[in-house]
Short mmCIF file of C-alpha atoms and ligand atoms in Angstrom, two decimals:
data_model
loop_
_atom_site.label_atom_id
_atom_site.label_comp_id
_atom_site.label_asym_id
_atom_site.label_seq_id
_atom_site.Cartn_x
_atom_site.Cartn_y
_atom_site.Cartn_z
CA MET A 1 -37.84 0.00 8.23
CA LEU A 2 -39.22 -2.80 10.39
CA THR A 3 -39.37 -6.20 8.73
CA ARG A 4 -41.32 -9.04 10.27
CA THR A 5 -40.86 -12.65 9.27
CA GLU A 6 -40.19 -16.07 10.71
CA GLY A 7 -36.82 -17.72 10.76
CA ILE A 8 -34.71 -20.67 11.82
CA VAL A 9 -31.43 -19.79 13.53
CA LEU A 10 -28.62 -21.23 11.42
CA ARG A 11 -25.76 -19.93 13.52
CA THR A 12 -24.65 -17.19 15.84
CA ALA A 13 -21.33 -15.42 16.04
CA VAL A 14 -20.02 -13.45 18.98
CA PHE A 15 -19.76 -9.74 18.28
CA GLY A 16 -18.06 -7.44 20.75
CA GLU A 17 -18.45 -8.10 24.46
CA ALA A 18 -22.08 -9.06 24.79
CA ASP A 19 -23.59 -8.95 21.32
CA LEU A 20 -24.30 -11.56 18.68
CA ILE A 21 -24.72 -11.71 14.95
CA VAL A 22 -27.51 -14.16 14.22
CA THR A 23 -27.89 -15.80 10.82
CA TYR A 24 -31.39 -16.99 9.95
CA LEU A 25 -32.98 -18.92 7.18
CA SER A 26 -36.11 -16.81 6.98
CA ARG A 27 -39.42 -17.67 5.41
CA ASP A 28 -39.65 -14.53 3.29
CA HIS A 29 -36.13 -13.25 2.70
CA GLY A 30 -33.87 -16.30 2.49
CA VAL A 31 -30.66 -16.19 4.51
CA ILE A 32 -30.46 -13.00 6.56
CA LYS A 33 -28.18 -11.72 9.28
CA ALA A 34 -29.21 -9.58 12.20
CA PHE A 35 -27.38 -7.87 15.00
CA ALA A 36 -28.66 -8.81 18.47
CA LYS A 37 -27.81 -6.36 21.22
CA SER A 38 -26.66 -7.90 24.50
CA PRO A 39 -28.37 -11.30 24.22
CA ARG A 40 -25.69 -12.80 26.41
CA LYS A 41 -26.68 -10.72 29.40
CA ILE A 42 -28.68 -12.67 31.93
CA LYS A 43 -31.90 -10.70 31.65
CA SER A 44 -31.90 -10.42 27.88
CA ARG A 45 -35.37 -10.33 26.38
CA PHE A 46 -34.19 -12.72 23.68
CA GLY A 47 -33.89 -15.53 26.24
CA SER A 48 -33.02 -18.83 24.57
CA SER A 49 -34.58 -17.86 21.25
CA LEU A 50 -31.19 -17.41 19.59
CA GLU A 51 -30.07 -21.01 20.07
CA PRO A 52 -29.20 -22.69 16.76
CA LEU A 53 -32.19 -24.40 15.06
CA THR A 54 -34.75 -22.40 17.05
CA TYR A 55 -37.70 -21.36 14.92
CA SER A 56 -38.98 -17.92 15.89
CA ARG A 57 -41.12 -15.03 14.85
CA ILE A 58 -38.67 -12.18 14.38
CA ALA A 59 -38.54 -8.50 13.56
CA VAL A 60 -35.48 -6.66 12.31
CA LEU A 61 -35.01 -2.94 12.06
CA GLY A 62 -32.83 -1.30 9.46
CA ARG A 63 -32.75 0.15 6.00
CA GLU A 64 -33.42 -2.35 3.27
CA ASP A 65 -29.83 -2.20 2.06
CA ALA A 66 -28.34 -2.26 5.56
CA GLN A 67 -25.72 -4.96 5.92
CA LEU A 68 -26.69 -5.72 9.47
CA PRO A 69 -30.19 -4.80 10.58
CA ARG A 70 -30.93 -4.94 14.26
CA LEU A 71 -32.99 -7.70 15.81
CA THR A 72 -35.82 -6.14 17.79
CA GLN A 73 -38.08 -9.12 18.39
CA SER A 74 -37.58 -12.87 18.63
CA ASP A 75 -40.41 -15.05 19.93
CA ILE A 76 -39.99 -18.80 19.89
CA LEU A 77 -42.50 -20.67 17.76
CA ARG A 78 -40.80 -24.05 18.01
CA PRO A 79 -37.56 -24.55 19.95
CA PHE A 80 -36.41 -27.89 18.45
CA GLN A 81 -34.74 -28.34 21.81
CA ALA A 82 -34.45 -32.14 21.53
CA LEU A 83 -32.26 -31.80 18.45
CA ARG A 84 -29.64 -29.87 20.41
CA GLU A 85 -29.48 -32.29 23.31
CA ASP A 86 -27.78 -35.15 21.51
CA TYR A 87 -24.36 -34.16 20.25
CA ALA A 88 -24.14 -36.68 17.38
CA THR A 89 -27.58 -35.65 16.13
CA LEU A 90 -26.65 -31.99 16.28
CA VAL A 91 -23.39 -32.47 14.41
CA LYS A 92 -25.23 -34.14 11.53
CA ILE A 93 -27.87 -31.43 11.40
CA MET A 94 -25.23 -28.73 11.41
CA GLN A 95 -23.90 -30.26 8.19
CA LEU A 96 -27.28 -29.53 6.63
CA VAL A 97 -27.26 -26.04 8.10
CA GLU A 98 -23.86 -25.59 6.48
CA LEU A 99 -25.38 -26.42 3.09
CA ASN A 100 -27.82 -23.55 3.52
CA LEU A 101 -25.04 -21.19 4.53
CA ARG A 102 -22.78 -22.18 1.67
CA PHE A 103 -25.22 -22.59 -1.21
CA LEU A 104 -27.87 -19.94 -0.61
CA PRO A 105 -27.08 -16.31 -1.41
CA GLU A 106 -27.98 -13.87 1.34
CA ARG A 107 -31.26 -12.01 1.11
CA GLU A 108 -32.52 -13.96 -1.85
CA PRO A 109 -35.98 -15.31 -0.95
CA ASN A 110 -36.12 -19.09 -1.01
CA ALA A 111 -39.37 -20.36 0.43
CA ASP A 112 -38.61 -23.90 -0.76
CA ALA A 113 -35.36 -24.11 1.20
CA PHE A 114 -37.10 -22.72 4.28
CA ARG A 115 -39.98 -25.19 4.04
CA LEU A 116 -37.58 -28.08 3.47
CA LEU A 117 -35.53 -27.30 6.56
CA MET A 118 -38.66 -26.88 8.68
CA GLN A 119 -39.95 -30.25 7.51
CA MET A 120 -36.58 -31.87 8.13
CA LEU A 121 -36.27 -30.56 11.68
CA GLY A 122 -39.82 -31.68 12.40
CA LYS A 123 -39.18 -35.19 11.09
CA LEU A 124 -35.92 -35.50 13.00
CA GLU A 125 -37.61 -34.44 16.20
CA GLU A 126 -40.22 -37.17 15.74
CA GLY A 127 -37.48 -39.79 15.41
CA GLY A 128 -37.71 -42.41 12.68
CA SER A 129 -35.27 -43.32 9.95
CA ARG A 130 -32.79 -40.51 10.24
CA GLU A 131 -30.29 -41.75 7.65
CA LEU A 132 -33.05 -41.80 5.06
CA TYR A 133 -34.22 -38.32 6.05
CA HIS A 134 -30.71 -36.94 5.68
CA LEU A 135 -30.36 -38.48 2.25
CA TYR A 136 -33.71 -37.14 1.14
CA TYR A 137 -32.97 -33.69 2.54
CA LYS A 138 -29.71 -33.48 0.60
CA TYR A 139 -31.45 -34.63 -2.57
CA ARG A 140 -34.15 -31.95 -2.31
CA PHE A 141 -31.76 -29.27 -1.16
CA LEU A 142 -29.44 -29.81 -4.12
CA GLN A 143 -32.46 -29.71 -6.40
CA ILE A 144 -33.60 -26.39 -4.91
CA ALA A 145 -30.08 -24.96 -5.10
CA GLY A 146 -29.74 -26.04 -8.74
CA TYR A 147 -27.02 -28.62 -8.13
CA LEU A 148 -28.80 -31.96 -8.24
CA PRO A 149 -26.36 -34.50 -9.69
CA GLY A 150 -27.39 -36.15 -12.95
CA LEU A 151 -27.88 -39.87 -12.46
CA GLU A 152 -30.42 -40.60 -15.18
CA ILE A 153 -28.67 -39.98 -18.47
CA CYS A 154 -25.14 -39.41 -19.69
CA GLY A 155 -24.24 -35.84 -18.80
CA ARG A 156 -22.52 -35.30 -22.14
CA CYS A 157 -24.50 -37.03 -24.90
CA GLY A 158 -27.79 -37.63 -23.10
CA SER A 159 -27.95 -41.35 -23.78
CA VAL A 160 -29.95 -43.37 -21.29
CA SER A 161 -27.89 -45.44 -18.90
CA GLY A 162 -27.72 -49.03 -20.11
CA ASP A 163 -28.00 -52.33 -18.35
CA ARG A 164 -24.66 -52.34 -16.61
CA ALA A 165 -24.37 -53.37 -12.97
CA VAL A 166 -22.02 -50.48 -12.19
CA HIS A 167 -22.00 -46.98 -13.66
CA HIS A 168 -19.60 -44.14 -13.02
CA PHE A 169 -20.33 -40.70 -11.69
CA TYR A 170 -17.89 -38.03 -12.88
CA LEU A 171 -17.39 -35.31 -10.33
CA ALA A 172 -16.32 -32.59 -12.77
CA HIS A 173 -19.47 -33.18 -14.83
CA GLY A 174 -21.78 -33.64 -11.87
CA SER A 175 -23.30 -36.61 -13.68
CA ILE A 176 -22.83 -40.13 -14.90
CA LEU A 177 -21.20 -40.52 -18.31
CA CYS A 178 -21.68 -43.33 -20.79
CA GLU A 179 -18.65 -45.37 -21.82
CA HIS A 180 -18.30 -43.45 -25.10
CA CYS A 181 -18.13 -40.06 -23.41
CA ALA A 182 -15.95 -40.93 -20.43
CA HIS A 183 -12.23 -40.25 -20.57
CA ASP A 184 -9.57 -41.92 -18.50
CA GLY A 185 -8.10 -39.91 -15.71
CA GLU A 186 -11.22 -37.98 -14.73
CA GLU A 187 -12.22 -38.23 -11.10
CA LYS A 188 -15.11 -40.64 -10.76
CA ARG A 189 -17.10 -42.73 -8.29
CA PRO A 190 -18.75 -46.06 -9.02
CA VAL A 191 -22.55 -46.17 -8.65
CA SER A 192 -24.49 -49.41 -8.60
CA ALA A 193 -27.47 -49.87 -10.90
CA GLY A 194 -29.62 -50.37 -7.80
CA ALA A 195 -28.54 -47.00 -6.40
CA LEU A 196 -29.32 -45.31 -9.74
CA ARG A 197 -32.83 -46.73 -9.82
CA PHE A 198 -33.40 -45.77 -6.23
CA PHE A 199 -32.15 -42.23 -6.85
CA GLN A 200 -34.45 -41.81 -9.84
CA GLY A 201 -37.40 -42.81 -7.69
CA MET A 202 -36.62 -40.18 -5.05
CA GLN A 203 -38.21 -37.45 -7.14
CA LYS A 204 -41.62 -38.81 -6.14
CA TRP A 205 -40.90 -38.82 -2.44
CA ARG A 206 -42.34 -36.37 0.06
CA PHE A 207 -41.52 -35.95 3.73
CA ALA A 208 -45.18 -36.60 4.51
CA THR A 209 -44.96 -40.12 3.10
CA ILE A 210 -41.28 -40.95 3.46
CA ASP A 211 -41.85 -43.39 6.32
CA ARG A 212 -43.64 -45.73 3.92
CA VAL A 213 -40.51 -46.08 1.81
CA THR A 214 -38.44 -49.16 2.45
CA VAL A 215 -34.91 -49.00 1.17
CA PRO A 216 -32.01 -51.38 1.70
CA GLU A 217 -29.60 -49.67 4.06
CA PRO A 218 -26.52 -50.20 1.86
CA LEU A 219 -28.19 -48.17 -0.92
CA VAL A 220 -28.89 -45.31 1.46
CA GLY A 221 -25.24 -45.38 2.50
CA GLU A 222 -23.98 -45.57 -1.08
CA LEU A 223 -26.07 -42.64 -2.28
CA GLY A 224 -25.30 -40.64 0.84
CA ARG A 225 -21.57 -40.97 0.17
CA LEU A 226 -22.07 -40.08 -3.49
CA LEU A 227 -24.01 -36.91 -2.67
CA ASP A 228 -21.40 -35.95 -0.08
CA ALA A 229 -18.59 -36.37 -2.63
CA HIS A 230 -20.57 -34.27 -5.13
CA ILE A 231 -21.23 -31.56 -2.52
CA THR A 232 -17.59 -31.45 -1.45
CA TYR A 233 -16.51 -31.15 -5.08
CA VAL A 234 -19.00 -28.39 -5.86
CA LEU A 235 -18.20 -26.37 -2.75
CA ALA A 236 -14.47 -26.48 -3.43
CA ARG A 237 -15.15 -24.32 -6.50
CA PRO A 238 -16.89 -20.98 -6.98
CA LEU A 239 -20.66 -21.44 -7.15
CA ARG A 240 -22.58 -20.41 -10.24
CA SER A 241 -24.55 -17.24 -9.83
CA SER A 242 -28.17 -18.09 -9.17
CA ALA A 243 -29.10 -16.50 -12.50
CA PHE A 244 -27.31 -19.32 -14.32
CA ARG A 245 -28.79 -22.25 -12.47
CA GLN A 246 -31.41 -24.39 -14.12
ZN1 ZN B 301 -22.47 -40.17 -23.40
#
């Protein structure tokens, strides 16, 4: 069966002497893998379309349940070349790519994750406030994946966070806890009241309007570190099956 879709190359892995296994985040089928025959030969018809982050129109051939369908077509729609030219930029983006690889089950359609990554790559290529984009991407991605941390109410009793200057985020709960529910000895991170308010406002953001947002840089840094700690904690444990996510 021939399947046509569009996809962003997440990564490639060498297979045999001249072949590659290409992992895509596709528009219609979520994360998919395809076997590319001889792309490393000089006259390969795939050209540079298998470079990481390249957005292409692709076709894969194989039975629906085949583990590794064969890539038969790959035409570049948008190369995102500039994002690969600067090493520091690329390293940061590959962390986001890693989120897709780790959180999203293979062959489970996820149009939201696809759209989000497309928007993110587009914004990064334009330039602008990259730290803010990265923070916003992680926020939306965790929401899509069903792992957005809870920073609005106590994760145990549901009480609304009070007027304290500093709250605490408990990694094992994935949320803040009020002082009645928190126990000593649980791994936690302090979160400032300013960061909490800022985080709660992020729900209204969109990539289309994000450049109008002005945020103090320390808050972006604080929330970025908090989300990273949360992600590291979550990924160190088995993920919930998608059927159990809210
Ligand atoms: Zn509580």
